[in-house]
Short mmCIF file of C-alpha atoms in Angstrom, two decimals:
data_model
loop_
_atom_site.label_atom_id
_atom_site.label_comp_id
_atom_site.label_asym_id
_atom_site.label_seq_id
_atom_site.Cartn_x
_atom_site.Cartn_y
_atom_site.Cartn_z
CA MET A 14 -58.34 -150.20 -102.89
CA ALA A 15 -57.39 -147.93 -105.80
CA GLY A 16 -55.38 -145.04 -105.56
CA ARG A 17 -57.00 -141.45 -105.15
CA ASN A 18 -55.92 -140.31 -108.64
CA ASP A 19 -57.54 -142.70 -110.57
CA GLY A 20 -61.07 -141.56 -110.10
CA ARG A 21 -62.35 -144.35 -107.99
CA LEU A 22 -64.35 -143.51 -104.74
CA GLU A 23 -62.60 -144.87 -101.56
CA ILE A 24 -65.24 -146.68 -100.00
CA GLY A 25 -63.55 -146.69 -96.25
CA GLU A 26 -62.44 -143.06 -96.42
CA VAL A 27 -66.16 -141.75 -97.29
CA LEU A 28 -67.61 -143.95 -94.80
CA ARG A 29 -64.60 -142.68 -92.14
CA SER A 30 -64.39 -139.03 -92.84
CA THR A 31 -68.79 -138.77 -93.08
CA ARG A 32 -68.82 -140.42 -89.38
CA ALA A 33 -65.81 -137.99 -88.35
CA ARG A 34 -67.49 -134.79 -89.94
CA LEU A 35 -70.92 -135.49 -88.25
CA ASP A 36 -69.10 -136.42 -84.86
CA ARG A 37 -70.44 -139.75 -84.18
CA ASP A 38 -68.02 -142.19 -82.87
CA ILE A 39 -67.91 -145.99 -83.94
CA TYR A 40 -69.82 -147.15 -80.68
CA THR A 41 -72.97 -144.89 -81.80
CA ALA A 42 -72.57 -146.31 -85.10
CA GLU A 43 -72.62 -149.53 -83.93
CA ARG A 44 -75.41 -148.97 -81.72
CA GLU A 45 -77.40 -147.47 -84.24
CA THR A 46 -77.33 -149.45 -87.06
CA LYS A 47 -77.11 -152.82 -85.28
CA ILE A 48 -73.67 -153.47 -87.08
CA GLY A 49 -70.91 -154.94 -85.21
CA ARG A 50 -67.97 -152.85 -84.43
CA LYS A 51 -65.68 -154.93 -85.93
CA TYR A 52 -67.53 -154.86 -89.18
CA LEU A 53 -68.05 -151.16 -89.10
CA GLU A 54 -64.19 -150.59 -88.51
CA ALA A 55 -63.65 -152.87 -91.30
CA LEU A 56 -65.66 -151.13 -93.93
CA GLU A 57 -63.90 -148.60 -92.77
CA ASN A 58 -60.12 -149.71 -93.16
CA GLU A 59 -61.41 -151.59 -96.55
CA ASP A 60 -60.42 -154.59 -94.83
CA TRP A 61 -62.38 -157.24 -96.87
CA ASP A 62 -60.95 -160.43 -95.40
CA VAL A 63 -62.72 -159.48 -91.97
CA LEU A 64 -66.07 -159.09 -93.29
CA PRO A 65 -68.47 -162.14 -94.00
CA ALA A 66 -70.00 -162.95 -97.52
CA PRO A 67 -70.29 -159.96 -100.09
CA ALA A 68 -74.37 -160.32 -99.71
CA TYR A 69 -73.62 -159.14 -96.19
CA VAL A 70 -70.99 -156.66 -96.94
CA LYS A 71 -73.54 -154.87 -99.28
CA GLY A 72 -76.13 -154.84 -96.76
CA PHE A 73 -74.12 -153.44 -94.12
CA LEU A 74 -72.59 -150.68 -96.65
CA ARG A 75 -76.55 -149.84 -97.65
CA THR A 76 -77.37 -149.74 -93.66
CA TYR A 77 -74.14 -147.63 -92.83
CA ALA A 78 -74.25 -145.38 -95.71
CA GLY A 79 -78.14 -144.46 -95.13
CA TYR A 80 -77.08 -144.17 -91.46
CA LEU A 81 -74.56 -141.31 -92.58
CA GLY A 82 -76.68 -140.19 -95.27
CA LEU A 83 -74.68 -141.02 -98.23
CA ASP A 84 -75.60 -142.39 -101.70
CA ALA A 85 -76.08 -146.07 -100.80
CA ASP A 86 -76.19 -147.32 -104.34
CA ALA A 87 -72.89 -145.66 -105.22
CA LEU A 88 -71.27 -146.96 -102.58
CA VAL A 89 -72.10 -150.66 -103.35
CA ASP A 90 -71.69 -149.91 -106.96
CA GLU A 91 -68.20 -149.15 -106.48
CA TYR A 92 -67.94 -152.31 -104.28
CA ARG A 93 -69.20 -154.23 -106.94
CA ARG A 94 -66.54 -152.72 -109.60
CA THR A 95 -63.73 -152.99 -107.55
CA ILE A 96 -63.65 -155.77 -104.61
CA GLU A 97 -66.45 -158.25 -105.86
CA ARG A 98 -64.71 -158.55 -109.63
CA SER A 99 -61.14 -158.31 -108.27
CA PRO A 100 -59.25 -161.32 -109.75
CA ALA A 101 -59.28 -163.32 -106.24
CA ALA A 102 -63.10 -163.10 -105.92
CA GLU A 103 -63.40 -164.64 -109.45
CA GLN A 104 -60.99 -167.77 -109.17
CA PRO A 105 -63.51 -170.80 -108.29
CA SER A 106 -62.16 -173.47 -105.74
CA SER A 107 -60.23 -176.14 -107.87
CA ALA A 108 -61.33 -178.54 -105.62
CA PRO A 109 -64.57 -179.83 -105.52
CA PRO A 110 -66.62 -179.66 -102.32
CA ASP A 111 -66.12 -182.74 -99.92
CA ARG A 112 -69.58 -184.45 -99.83
CA GLY A 113 -68.25 -187.59 -98.01
CA ALA A 114 -67.25 -186.01 -94.69
CA ALA A 115 -70.36 -185.68 -92.89
CA PRO A 116 -73.68 -187.94 -93.16
CA LEU A 117 -76.65 -186.05 -94.81
CA LEU A 118 -79.60 -185.49 -92.52
CA GLY A 119 -82.61 -187.69 -93.15
CA SER A 120 -80.15 -190.19 -94.79
CA GLY A 121 -79.90 -192.72 -92.24
CA PRO A 122 -82.04 -195.73 -91.56
CA GLY A 123 -85.92 -195.26 -91.40
CA HIS A 124 -85.44 -192.18 -93.59
CA HIS A 125 -88.35 -192.42 -96.49
CA ARG A 126 -88.08 -190.64 -99.24
CA GLY A 127 -91.11 -189.24 -101.15
CA SER A 128 -93.92 -187.42 -99.44
CA ARG A 129 -92.25 -186.22 -96.36
CA ALA A 130 -89.25 -184.96 -98.14
CA ARG A 131 -91.70 -182.98 -100.22
CA GLY A 132 -93.96 -181.47 -97.61
CA ARG A 133 -96.76 -184.37 -98.23
CA GLY A 134 -96.98 -183.64 -102.12
CA ASP A 135 -97.37 -186.63 -104.50
CA ARG A 136 -95.53 -187.26 -107.56
CA CYS A 137 -97.02 -184.76 -109.68
CA GLY A 138 -96.41 -181.62 -107.08
CA ARG A 139 -99.63 -181.28 -105.30
CA ALA A 140 -99.22 -179.39 -102.03
CA GLY A 141 -95.37 -178.87 -103.09
CA ARG A 142 -93.36 -175.67 -103.70
CA SER A 143 -93.72 -175.07 -107.87
CA PRO A 144 -96.71 -177.37 -108.94
CA GLU A 145 -97.01 -176.08 -112.47
CA LEU A 146 -93.32 -176.22 -112.80
CA VAL A 147 -93.45 -179.68 -111.41
CA ARG A 148 -96.29 -180.78 -113.38
CA GLN A 149 -94.79 -179.47 -116.49
CA ARG A 150 -91.66 -181.50 -116.45
CA ARG A 151 -93.21 -184.42 -114.94
CA GLY A 152 -96.01 -185.00 -117.63
CA CYS A 153 -98.82 -184.41 -115.12
CA SER A 154 -102.22 -182.82 -116.25
CA PRO A 155 -103.44 -180.20 -114.23
CA ARG A 156 -106.07 -180.64 -111.68
#
């Protein structure tokens, strides 16, 4: 992460030093936060490649910071500013997703599209997820 002289918050150092100051070991933190030791250590070491998707990392940061009595929002904001917006994180994959490798569920013989796929709704979205939106898009009248 960024150097200490540029004013940025050192996420890992803050987490590790606070845990040490509170005299809590990583095993206790794991048990009480229900976050795996591997992920807690990755947060403290800022080893972002070990961690899962950013949504999980932000959740882990919030939980761990709360457990340690830290400002969770400040840590998550710093993560967003410095890690999520890094050049490597912003580059989209140049390869399209492989859509032909595995068959789609429910696309084989005997599969019927229509009411079963939408939870027994009709073409105007009755009993569907968002009936008003479906009706607007399809020009259906309200019931």
